[in-house]
Coordinates of C-alpha atoms and ligand atoms in Angstrom, one line a residue:
M1 CA -60.6 -7.0 228.5
L2 CA -57.3 -6.2 229.1
K3 CA -54.8 -6.0 226.1
L4 CA -51.6 -7.0 227.4
Q5 CA -50.1 -6.2 224.1
Q6 CA -50.1 -2.8 225.7
L7 CA -47.6 -3.6 228.3
A8 CA -45.3 -4.2 225.9
R9 CA -45.0 -0.9 224.2
G10 CA -43.0 1.9 226.2
S11 CA -44.0 5.0 228.8
Q12 CA -47.8 3.3 229.3
R13 CA -50.1 4.0 232.0
I14 CA -53.1 1.8 232.1
C15 CA -55.9 2.5 234.6
L16 CA -58.4 -0.5 234.6
N17 CA -61.7 -0.6 236.2
L18 CA -62.0 -4.4 237.4
L19 CA -65.7 -4.9 237.9
T20 CA -65.4 -8.3 237.8
P21 CA -68.2 -9.7 240.3
G22 CA -67.1 -10.7 244.0
L23 CA -63.6 -9.1 242.9
K24 CA -62.1 -7.1 246.0
V25 CA -59.5 -5.3 244.5
T26 CA -61.1 -2.4 242.4
R27 CA -58.2 -1.2 240.5
F28 CA -55.0 -2.3 239.3
Q29 CA -52.3 0.7 238.3
F30 CA -49.8 -0.4 235.5
H31 CA -46.6 1.7 235.4
L32 CA -44.7 0.8 232.3
K33 CA -41.3 2.1 231.4
K34 CA -38.6 1.3 229.3
M35 CA -40.2 -2.5 228.4
E36 CA -38.0 -3.2 225.3
F37 CA -38.1 -6.3 223.4
S38 CA -36.1 -6.7 220.2
R39 CA -38.3 -6.6 217.0
E40 CA -36.6 -9.7 215.6
K41 CA -37.3 -11.7 218.7
R42 CA -40.6 -11.1 219.0
L43 CA -43.3 -13.8 218.0
K44 CA -45.4 -13.1 215.0
A45 CA -47.7 -15.9 215.7
R46 CA -51.2 -15.1 216.8
L47 CA -53.3 -16.7 219.2
A48 CA -55.5 -18.5 216.8
G49 CA -56.0 -22.1 215.3
D50 CA -53.1 -24.1 213.8
R51 CA -50.5 -21.3 215.0
R52 CA -51.1 -22.5 218.7
G53 CA -48.2 -25.2 218.2
D54 CA -45.7 -22.0 217.1
L55 CA -46.2 -20.4 220.0
Y56 CA -45.4 -22.5 222.8
P57 CA -43.7 -24.9 221.2
H58 CA -42.1 -26.1 224.5
S59 CA -43.3 -26.8 227.7
L60 CA -40.6 -24.9 229.2
Q61 CA -40.0 -21.4 228.9
F62 CA -37.6 -18.3 229.2
Y63 CA -40.5 -15.5 229.1
L64 CA -38.8 -14.0 226.5
Q65 CA -41.6 -12.2 224.5
P66 CA -44.5 -10.5 226.8
P67 CA -47.8 -11.7 225.7
T68 CA -49.3 -10.3 223.3
E69 CA -53.2 -11.1 222.9
N70 CA -56.6 -9.6 224.8
I71 CA -57.7 -11.6 227.8
S72 CA -60.5 -11.0 229.9
L73 CA -60.2 -9.8 233.5
A74 CA -61.5 -12.9 235.2
E75 CA -58.8 -14.9 233.7
F76 CA -56.1 -12.4 234.1
E77 CA -57.3 -12.6 237.7
N78 CA -57.1 -16.4 238.0
F79 CA -54.1 -16.9 236.3
A80 CA -52.4 -14.4 238.7
I81 CA -54.1 -16.2 241.4
D82 CA -52.9 -19.8 240.7
R83 CA -49.1 -18.7 240.0
L84 CA -48.9 -16.9 243.0
K85 CA -50.2 -19.9 244.8
L86 CA -47.7 -22.1 243.4
L87 CA -44.9 -19.6 244.1
K88 CA -46.0 -19.6 247.7
V89 CA -45.9 -23.4 247.5
V90 CA -42.2 -23.2 245.8
E91 CA -41.3 -21.1 248.9
N92 CA -42.9 -23.4 251.6
L93 CA -41.7 -26.4 250.1
G94 CA -37.7 -24.7 249.7
V95 CA -37.7 -24.2 253.5
S96 CA -39.3 -27.3 254.4
Y97 CA -37.7 -30.0 252.2
V98 CA -34.2 -30.2 250.9
K99 CA -34.6 -28.9 247.1
G100 CA -34.6 -31.6 244.5
S101 CA -35.3 -34.5 247.1
D102 CA -38.3 -37.0 246.5
E103 CA -40.4 -35.7 248.6
Y104 CA -39.7 -31.9 247.3
K105 CA -40.2 -33.3 243.7
S106 CA -43.2 -35.3 244.6
R107 CA -45.1 -32.4 246.8
L108 CA -44.2 -29.8 243.7
E109 CA -45.4 -32.0 240.9
R110 CA -48.8 -32.7 242.9
E111 CA -49.3 -29.0 243.2
I112 CA -48.3 -28.2 239.5
R113 CA -50.8 -30.6 238.2
K114 CA -53.4 -29.7 240.7
L115 CA -52.8 -25.8 239.1
K116 CA -52.8 -27.4 235.9
F117 CA -49.4 -25.6 235.0
P118 CA -47.3 -27.4 232.0
F119 CA -45.4 -30.7 233.6
R120 CA -42.7 -32.5 232.1
A121 CA -44.0 -31.7 228.7
L122 CA -45.8 -35.1 229.4
V123 CA -48.9 -33.6 226.3
E124 CA -47.4 -32.5 223.1
D125 CA -50.3 -30.2 222.8
D126 CA -50.4 -28.4 226.3
Y127 CA -51.5 -25.2 225.0
D128 CA -53.8 -24.3 227.5
A129 CA -51.0 -25.0 230.2
R130 CA -48.3 -23.6 228.4
R131 CA -50.2 -20.1 227.9
K132 CA -51.3 -19.8 231.3
D133 CA -47.4 -20.6 232.5
H134 CA -46.6 -17.7 230.1
I135 CA -49.3 -15.1 230.6
S136 CA -49.5 -15.7 234.8
H137 CA -45.7 -15.3 234.9
F138 CA -45.9 -11.9 233.2
I139 CA -48.6 -10.9 235.7
L140 CA -46.7 -11.2 238.3
R141 CA -43.2 -10.4 237.1
L142 CA -44.5 -6.7 237.2
A143 CA -46.4 -7.2 240.2
Y144 CA -43.5 -8.2 242.2
C145 CA -40.9 -5.7 240.9
Q146 CA -42.2 -2.9 242.8
S147 CA -39.4 -3.2 245.7
E148 CA -36.0 -5.2 246.1
D149 CA -37.6 -7.2 248.7
L150 CA -40.9 -8.4 246.3
R151 CA -38.5 -8.6 243.6
R152 CA -35.8 -11.1 245.4
W153 CA -38.8 -13.2 246.7
F154 CA -40.3 -13.7 243.3
I155 CA -36.9 -14.3 241.5
Q156 CA -36.1 -16.5 244.0
Q157 CA -38.9 -18.8 244.0
E158 CA -39.1 -18.5 240.0
M159 CA -35.8 -19.8 239.6
D160 CA -36.9 -22.7 242.1
L161 CA -39.7 -23.7 239.8
F162 CA -37.6 -23.1 236.5
R163 CA -34.7 -25.2 238.1
Y164 CA -37.3 -28.1 239.3
R165 CA -38.9 -28.5 235.9
F166 CA -35.8 -28.2 233.8
N167 CA -34.3 -30.8 235.7
E168 CA -37.8 -33.2 235.0
L169 CA -36.8 -32.9 231.4
N170 CA -35.4 -35.9 229.6
G171 CA -32.3 -35.3 227.5
D172 CA -34.1 -34.9 224.4
L173 CA -36.4 -31.9 225.7
V174 CA -33.1 -30.5 227.3
E175 CA -31.6 -30.3 224.1
K176 CA -35.0 -28.7 222.5
F177 CA -35.4 -26.6 224.9
L178 CA -31.6 -24.7 225.0
K179 CA -32.3 -24.7 221.2
Y180 CA -35.5 -23.1 221.3
V181 CA -34.1 -20.2 223.4
N182 CA -31.2 -20.0 221.6
L183 CA -28.5 -21.4 224.4
S184 CA -25.9 -23.2 222.2
Y185 CA -24.7 -24.9 225.3
G186 CA -23.3 -28.0 224.5
A187 CA -23.2 -31.2 226.6
I188 CA -19.8 -32.0 227.7
S189 CA -18.2 -35.0 226.8
K190 CA -17.8 -38.3 228.5
E191 CA -14.3 -38.1 228.7
V192 CA -14.5 -34.6 230.2
K193 CA -17.4 -35.8 232.5
E194 CA -15.2 -38.5 233.6
K195 CA -12.4 -36.1 234.2
L196 CA -14.6 -33.8 236.3
A197 CA -16.3 -36.3 238.2
V198 CA -15.5 -34.8 241.5
Q199 CA -16.1 -31.4 241.1
L200 CA -19.5 -32.1 239.5
L201 CA -20.6 -34.4 242.3
N202 CA -19.2 -31.4 244.9
S203 CA -20.9 -28.9 243.0
T204 CA -24.3 -30.3 242.8
P205 CA -26.4 -30.8 245.5
G206 CA -28.0 -34.0 246.1
L207 CA -25.9 -36.0 243.2
S208 CA -24.5 -39.2 244.1
G209 CA -21.6 -40.6 241.9
A210 CA -23.6 -43.0 239.7
K211 CA -26.0 -39.9 238.9
V212 CA -23.0 -38.4 237.4
E213 CA -22.4 -40.8 234.8
E214 CA -26.0 -40.8 233.6
L215 CA -26.6 -37.1 233.7
E216 CA -25.4 -34.7 231.0
F217 CA -23.9 -31.3 231.7
Y218 CA -23.6 -28.7 229.9
K219 CA -20.9 -25.9 229.2
L220 CA -21.4 -23.1 231.5
T221 CA -25.1 -23.5 231.9
A222 CA -25.6 -22.2 235.3
R223 CA -24.8 -18.5 234.0
S224 CA -28.1 -18.7 232.1
L225 CA -30.1 -18.5 235.4
P226 CA -28.5 -14.8 236.5
A227 CA -29.7 -13.5 233.2
V228 CA -33.3 -13.8 234.3
Q229 CA -32.1 -12.1 237.6
S230 CA -30.7 -9.3 235.9
D231 CA -33.4 -8.8 233.0
E232 CA -33.8 -5.0 233.3
R233 CA -37.5 -4.9 232.1
L234 CA -38.3 -5.6 235.7
Q235 CA -39.7 -2.3 236.8
P236 CA -42.2 -1.6 239.5
L237 CA -45.6 -1.7 237.5
L238 CA -48.3 -3.4 239.2
N239 CA -49.1 -1.9 242.8
H240 CA -51.8 -4.3 244.3
L241 CA -51.5 -7.4 242.7
S242 CA -48.3 -8.2 245.3
H243 CA -50.3 -6.9 248.1
S244 CA -53.7 -9.1 247.3
Y245 CA -54.6 -11.6 249.2
V246 CA -56.2 -14.5 247.4
G247 CA -57.8 -17.3 249.8
P248 CA -61.3 -17.1 251.3
D249 CA -62.7 -13.6 252.1
Y250 CA -63.3 -13.3 255.9
S251 CA -65.6 -10.4 256.0
I252 CA -68.4 -12.9 255.0
Q253 CA -70.2 -13.2 258.5
K254 CA -70.6 -16.7 258.5
N255 CA -68.7 -16.8 261.9
I256 CA -71.1 -14.4 263.6
G257 CA -72.2 -14.9 267.1
K258 CA -69.7 -17.9 267.4
I259 CA -67.5 -16.1 270.0
S260 CA -68.0 -14.7 273.7
L261 CA -66.3 -12.2 274.6
E262 CA -65.1 -14.2 278.3
H263 CA -63.2 -16.5 275.9
I264 CA -61.1 -13.9 273.8
D265 CA -58.3 -14.1 276.6
A266 CA -57.8 -17.5 276.2
L267 CA -58.6 -17.6 272.7
S268 CA -55.7 -15.1 272.3
V269 CA -53.1 -17.5 273.8
K270 CA -54.5 -20.9 272.1
S271 CA -55.5 -19.8 268.3
F272 CA -54.2 -16.2 267.6
P273 CA -51.3 -15.4 265.4
L274 CA -48.5 -13.6 266.8
C275 CA -49.9 -10.3 265.6
M276 CA -53.1 -10.4 266.9
R277 CA -52.1 -11.9 270.3
Q278 CA -49.2 -9.1 270.3
L279 CA -52.3 -6.3 269.8
H280 CA -54.6 -8.1 272.3
K281 CA -52.0 -7.8 275.1
A282 CA -50.9 -4.7 274.3
L283 CA -55.0 -3.7 274.5
R284 CA -55.4 -5.5 277.5
D285 CA -52.2 -3.8 279.0
N286 CA -52.7 -0.4 278.2
H287 CA -56.6 -0.1 277.8
H288 CA -55.8 1.6 274.2
L289 CA -54.6 0.9 270.9
R290 CA -54.0 3.3 268.0
H291 CA -55.8 3.7 264.9
G292 CA -53.4 1.2 263.2
G293 CA -54.1 -1.5 265.8
R294 CA -58.0 -1.0 266.2
M295 CA -58.3 -1.1 262.4
Q296 CA -55.8 -4.6 262.1
Y297 CA -57.4 -6.0 265.3
G298 CA -60.9 -4.9 264.9
L299 CA -61.1 -6.4 261.6
F300 CA -59.8 -9.7 262.7
L301 CA -62.1 -10.1 265.5
K302 CA -65.3 -9.3 263.0
G303 CA -63.5 -12.1 260.8
I304 CA -63.4 -14.5 263.9
G305 CA -67.3 -13.8 264.8
L306 CA -67.8 -10.8 266.9
T307 CA -71.1 -8.9 266.4
L308 CA -71.0 -5.1 266.0
E309 CA -72.6 -5.1 269.7
Q310 CA -69.9 -7.2 270.9
A311 CA -67.0 -5.1 269.8
L312 CA -68.6 -1.8 271.0
Q313 CA -68.8 -3.6 274.3
F314 CA -65.6 -5.0 274.0
W315 CA -63.6 -2.0 272.7
K316 CA -65.7 0.2 274.9
S317 CA -64.9 -1.7 278.2
E318 CA -61.5 -1.9 277.8
F319 CA -61.0 1.7 276.3
I320 CA -63.0 2.8 279.7
K321 CA -60.6 1.6 282.0
G322 CA -57.7 3.8 280.5
K323 CA -58.1 7.6 280.0
V324 CA -61.4 7.5 277.3
D325 CA -64.5 8.1 279.0
A326 CA -67.9 6.3 278.4
D327 CA -68.9 10.0 276.6
K328 CA -65.6 10.2 274.9
F329 CA -65.8 6.3 273.6
D330 CA -69.4 6.9 272.0
K331 CA -68.9 10.3 270.3
G332 CA -65.5 9.0 269.0
Y333 CA -64.2 5.4 268.8
A334 CA -67.6 3.9 268.4
Y335 CA -68.0 5.2 264.7
S336 CA -64.8 3.8 263.8
I337 CA -66.1 0.7 264.6
R338 CA -70.0 0.8 263.2
H339 CA -67.5 2.4 260.3
N340 CA -65.6 -1.2 260.0
Y341 CA -69.0 -2.7 260.0
G342 CA -70.1 -1.0 256.9
K343 CA -72.5 0.9 259.8
E344 CA -71.2 4.5 258.8
G345 CA -70.0 6.4 256.1
K346 CA -69.6 4.3 252.6
R347 CA -70.9 1.3 254.4
T348 CA -67.9 -0.7 253.1
D349 CA -68.0 -4.1 254.7
Y350 CA -64.5 -4.2 255.4
T351 CA -62.2 -7.1 255.0
P352 CA -60.0 -8.3 257.7
F353 CA -56.1 -7.8 256.8
S354 CA -54.3 -10.3 255.1
C355 CA -50.6 -11.0 256.0
M356 CA -49.6 -9.5 252.8
K357 CA -51.4 -6.5 253.7
I358 CA -50.2 -6.4 257.1
I359 CA -46.6 -7.4 256.0
L360 CA -46.0 -5.2 253.3
S361 CA -48.3 -1.7 254.4
N362 CA -48.3 0.7 257.0
P363 CA -45.4 -0.4 259.0
P364 CA -45.6 0.6 263.1
S365 CA -44.0 3.2 264.7
P366 CA -43.1 3.5 268.2
G367 CA -46.1 3.1 270.5
D368 CA -47.8 0.9 267.7
Y369 CA -48.4 -2.5 268.2
H370 CA -50.3 -3.1 264.7
G371 CA -47.9 -5.0 262.1
C372 CA -46.4 -8.3 261.9
P373 CA -44.2 -9.4 264.6
F374 CA -42.0 -11.7 262.3
R375 CA -41.5 -8.8 259.7
H376 CA -41.4 -5.4 262.1
S377 CA -40.3 -6.6 265.5
D378 CA -36.5 -6.6 266.3
P379 CA -35.2 -9.9 266.4
E380 CA -34.0 -9.8 269.9
L381 CA -37.2 -8.5 270.9
L382 CA -39.0 -11.2 268.9
K383 CA -36.5 -13.7 270.3
Q384 CA -37.2 -12.9 273.9
K385 CA -41.3 -12.9 273.1
L386 CA -41.1 -16.4 271.7
Q387 CA -38.9 -17.8 275.1
S388 CA -41.6 -15.9 277.1
Y389 CA -44.3 -18.2 275.0
K390 CA -42.0 -20.9 275.9
I391 CA -41.1 -21.8 272.4
P392 CA -38.3 -24.4 272.6
P393 CA -34.9 -22.9 271.8
T394 CA -34.5 -25.0 268.6
G395 CA -37.6 -24.0 267.3
I396 CA -37.0 -20.3 268.2
T397 CA -33.8 -20.6 266.2
Q398 CA -35.5 -22.0 263.0
I399 CA -38.1 -19.0 263.3
L400 CA -35.2 -16.5 263.5
E401 CA -33.5 -18.2 260.4
L402 CA -36.8 -17.7 258.4
V403 CA -37.4 -14.1 259.8
K404 CA -33.6 -13.4 258.2
G405 CA -34.5 -15.1 255.0
M406 CA -37.4 -12.9 254.9
H407 CA -39.9 -15.7 255.1
Y408 CA -42.2 -13.9 257.3
Q409 CA -45.4 -16.3 256.8
L410 CA -43.2 -19.2 257.1
A411 CA -41.8 -18.2 260.3
C412 CA -45.5 -18.0 261.7
Q413 CA -46.5 -21.2 260.0
K414 CA -43.3 -22.5 262.5
Y415 CA -45.2 -20.7 265.1
F416 CA -48.1 -22.3 264.5
Q417 CA -46.5 -25.6 264.3
L418 CA -44.7 -25.2 267.5
T419 CA -47.9 -24.0 269.4
Q420 CA -50.2 -26.0 268.0
D421 CA -47.7 -29.3 268.3
V422 CA -48.4 -30.6 265.0
D423 CA -46.0 -31.7 262.3
D424 CA -47.3 -30.7 259.5
I425 CA -49.5 -27.8 259.6
G426 CA -50.9 -28.8 256.5
F427 CA -51.9 -25.5 254.7
S428 CA -49.8 -22.1 253.5
L429 CA -50.6 -19.5 255.7
N430 CA -52.1 -16.1 254.2
H431 CA -54.3 -14.9 256.5
P432 CA -54.4 -14.2 260.2
N433 CA -58.1 -15.3 260.4
Q434 CA -57.0 -18.5 258.4
Y435 CA -54.4 -19.0 261.4
F436 CA -57.8 -18.8 263.6
A437 CA -59.7 -21.0 261.6
E438 CA -56.9 -23.7 261.3
S439 CA -56.1 -23.6 265.1
Q440 CA -59.9 -23.9 265.8
K441 CA -60.3 -27.1 263.6
L442 CA -57.3 -28.7 265.3
L443 CA -58.6 -28.0 268.5
S444 CA -61.5 -29.1 268.1
G445 CA -60.7 -32.5 266.1
G446 CA -61.4 -31.1 262.6
R447 CA -64.9 -29.8 263.8
E448 CA -66.6 -27.2 262.5
V449 CA -67.0 -24.9 265.5
K450 CA -70.5 -25.2 266.8
K451 CA -72.6 -22.0 266.2
E452 CA -73.8 -20.0 269.2
P453 CA -78.1 -19.8 269.4
S454 CA -78.1 -16.1 267.9
E455 CA -80.5 -14.0 270.4
P456 CA -81.8 -10.6 269.0
E457 CA -80.4 -8.8 272.2
S458 CA -79.3 -4.8 272.6
S459 CA -75.8 -3.9 273.4
Q460 CA -76.8 -3.2 276.9
Q461 CA -78.7 -6.6 277.2
K462 CA -75.1 -8.1 276.0
L463 CA -73.4 -5.9 278.2
S464 CA -75.1 -6.8 281.4
S465 CA -75.7 -10.7 280.8
Q466 CA -72.4 -11.7 278.6
K467 CA -70.4 -13.1 281.7
S468 CA -73.1 -15.1 282.9
T469 CA -74.9 -16.4 279.8
N470 CA -72.9 -16.5 277.0
S471 CA -71.7 -20.3 276.1
C472 CA -69.3 -21.1 273.3
S473 CA -68.5 -24.2 272.2
I474 CA -65.1 -23.0 271.1
P475 CA -62.2 -25.7 272.1
I476 CA -60.6 -23.9 274.8
S477 CA -58.5 -25.5 277.8
S478 CA -60.0 -23.4 280.7
N479 CA -59.9 -19.7 281.5
T480 CA -57.8 -20.2 284.3
E481 CA -55.2 -22.0 282.4
A482 CA -55.1 -19.2 279.9
D483 CA -55.0 -16.4 282.1
T484 CA -52.2 -17.9 284.0
E485 CA -50.1 -18.2 280.2
L486 CA -51.2 -14.5 279.9
E487 CA -50.0 -13.3 283.5
G488 CA -46.5 -15.3 282.3
L489 CA -46.0 -13.1 279.3
D490 CA -43.3 -9.8 279.7
A491 CA -44.6 -6.4 279.3
Y492 CA -42.7 -5.7 276.1
F493 CA -45.2 -2.8 275.4
T494 CA -44.9 0.6 276.5
E495 CA -46.8 3.9 275.4
D496 CA -45.3 6.7 274.5
Ligands
LIG1 FE1 -50.1 -12.4 261.7 FE2 -49.3 -13.3 259.3 FE3 -47.5 -12.2 260.5 FE4 -48.6 -14.7 261.3 S1 -47.2 -13.9 259.4 S2 -48.2 -12.7 262.6 S3 -50.9 -14.4 260.9 S4 -49.3 -11.3 260.0

């Protein structure tokens, strides 16, 4: 059990061993400094029985008080994951639709309802949703305060979410909320509203003249939002949550045997995200990848279905074309490949890296090809690369705009949309293997990729028979076409 109350005390360090079955993150570390809350404001209500209503009298919160209850680790994790999902949707919608538009609102409403967060205060006794909203906000607040980038991202999404929910409240509830959070902002009078109608109209996006008359405007209300931004309690606390991935576990070997080595070149063009396409190209060109690249690309290939035998064959056949002879490969590199498959060392079945992990950790140095090109490439280089991949100029501009706004995964989604020629990609990207799976689903018309008949053969047998006998139902156009596309790519990659 995690006692959240501890988080509210100053200068504490809490180490938790998360032993929940199936949980990949094994330890969260919390470093807490200076979380000072006024005693007067601290809520005295405990989470029990008839006091529940006292604790969350309103569906919307300013999150002034940290949670003070004990919660299970499973609940802690679930709350965090759901809020992260919600904030990702908020981000996604915020760059895909005009904020406040009907489409934006209806999609956001759907997600809020689906994830069971409070919505429009329709239910008075909405305790569970309000509690989840409260606790999950604080968990992510702590997790996303580790760096300026993370903090800015979190605040932006929370502000958008707050703005949406606030605007959905009716007049009575707005008044109740302002009173509840001690904001004594009075609505401006009808006369003042008429006098300021033009200014109000111009300063409120998406508002028509008729609506100015209908809406209530509050004096100085906009200043309440920066108060959230300048909250000094935001201190670096959670090291792992902001990096953690919350989708399917792609280390599960359900894809094993679905990939033929002879199709990887074509797949890298058709279905690999840019990060993996870049790594594949660099490997083919240089017959070598450094450790970071081998880890990122090797685990991705494992996730799409390469068996250990195939992986050994794949890497060996490429490396021995370069400076590494077969003996050196067998003695050195083969170990780390077996290690990735959990056959050496601690025998951990390593999980392919998520976008978050790739974007936030181990940035590439010169001569490295790992990382996320949307995050780690020079924008001009990225632009040239996209041009060489025949992305239309308007698409490149959109991608670069998203990159500029630090929406790297959304830039990647746009790349997916343009390369797969779809209007709406229909998923929120979190993982390179998810990108691959979704692309394959699309190319196969939504059908699951059929599994190849698995034959128990040795790596040597595979090595000799791969080219002639392996078949694969993976939907690719043809090797020739893909090869031509690959040949058309510029050589952006140089060895040290
Ligand atoms: Fe790869 Fe994710 Fe970056 Fe796309 S957003 S290039 S999948 S790391």
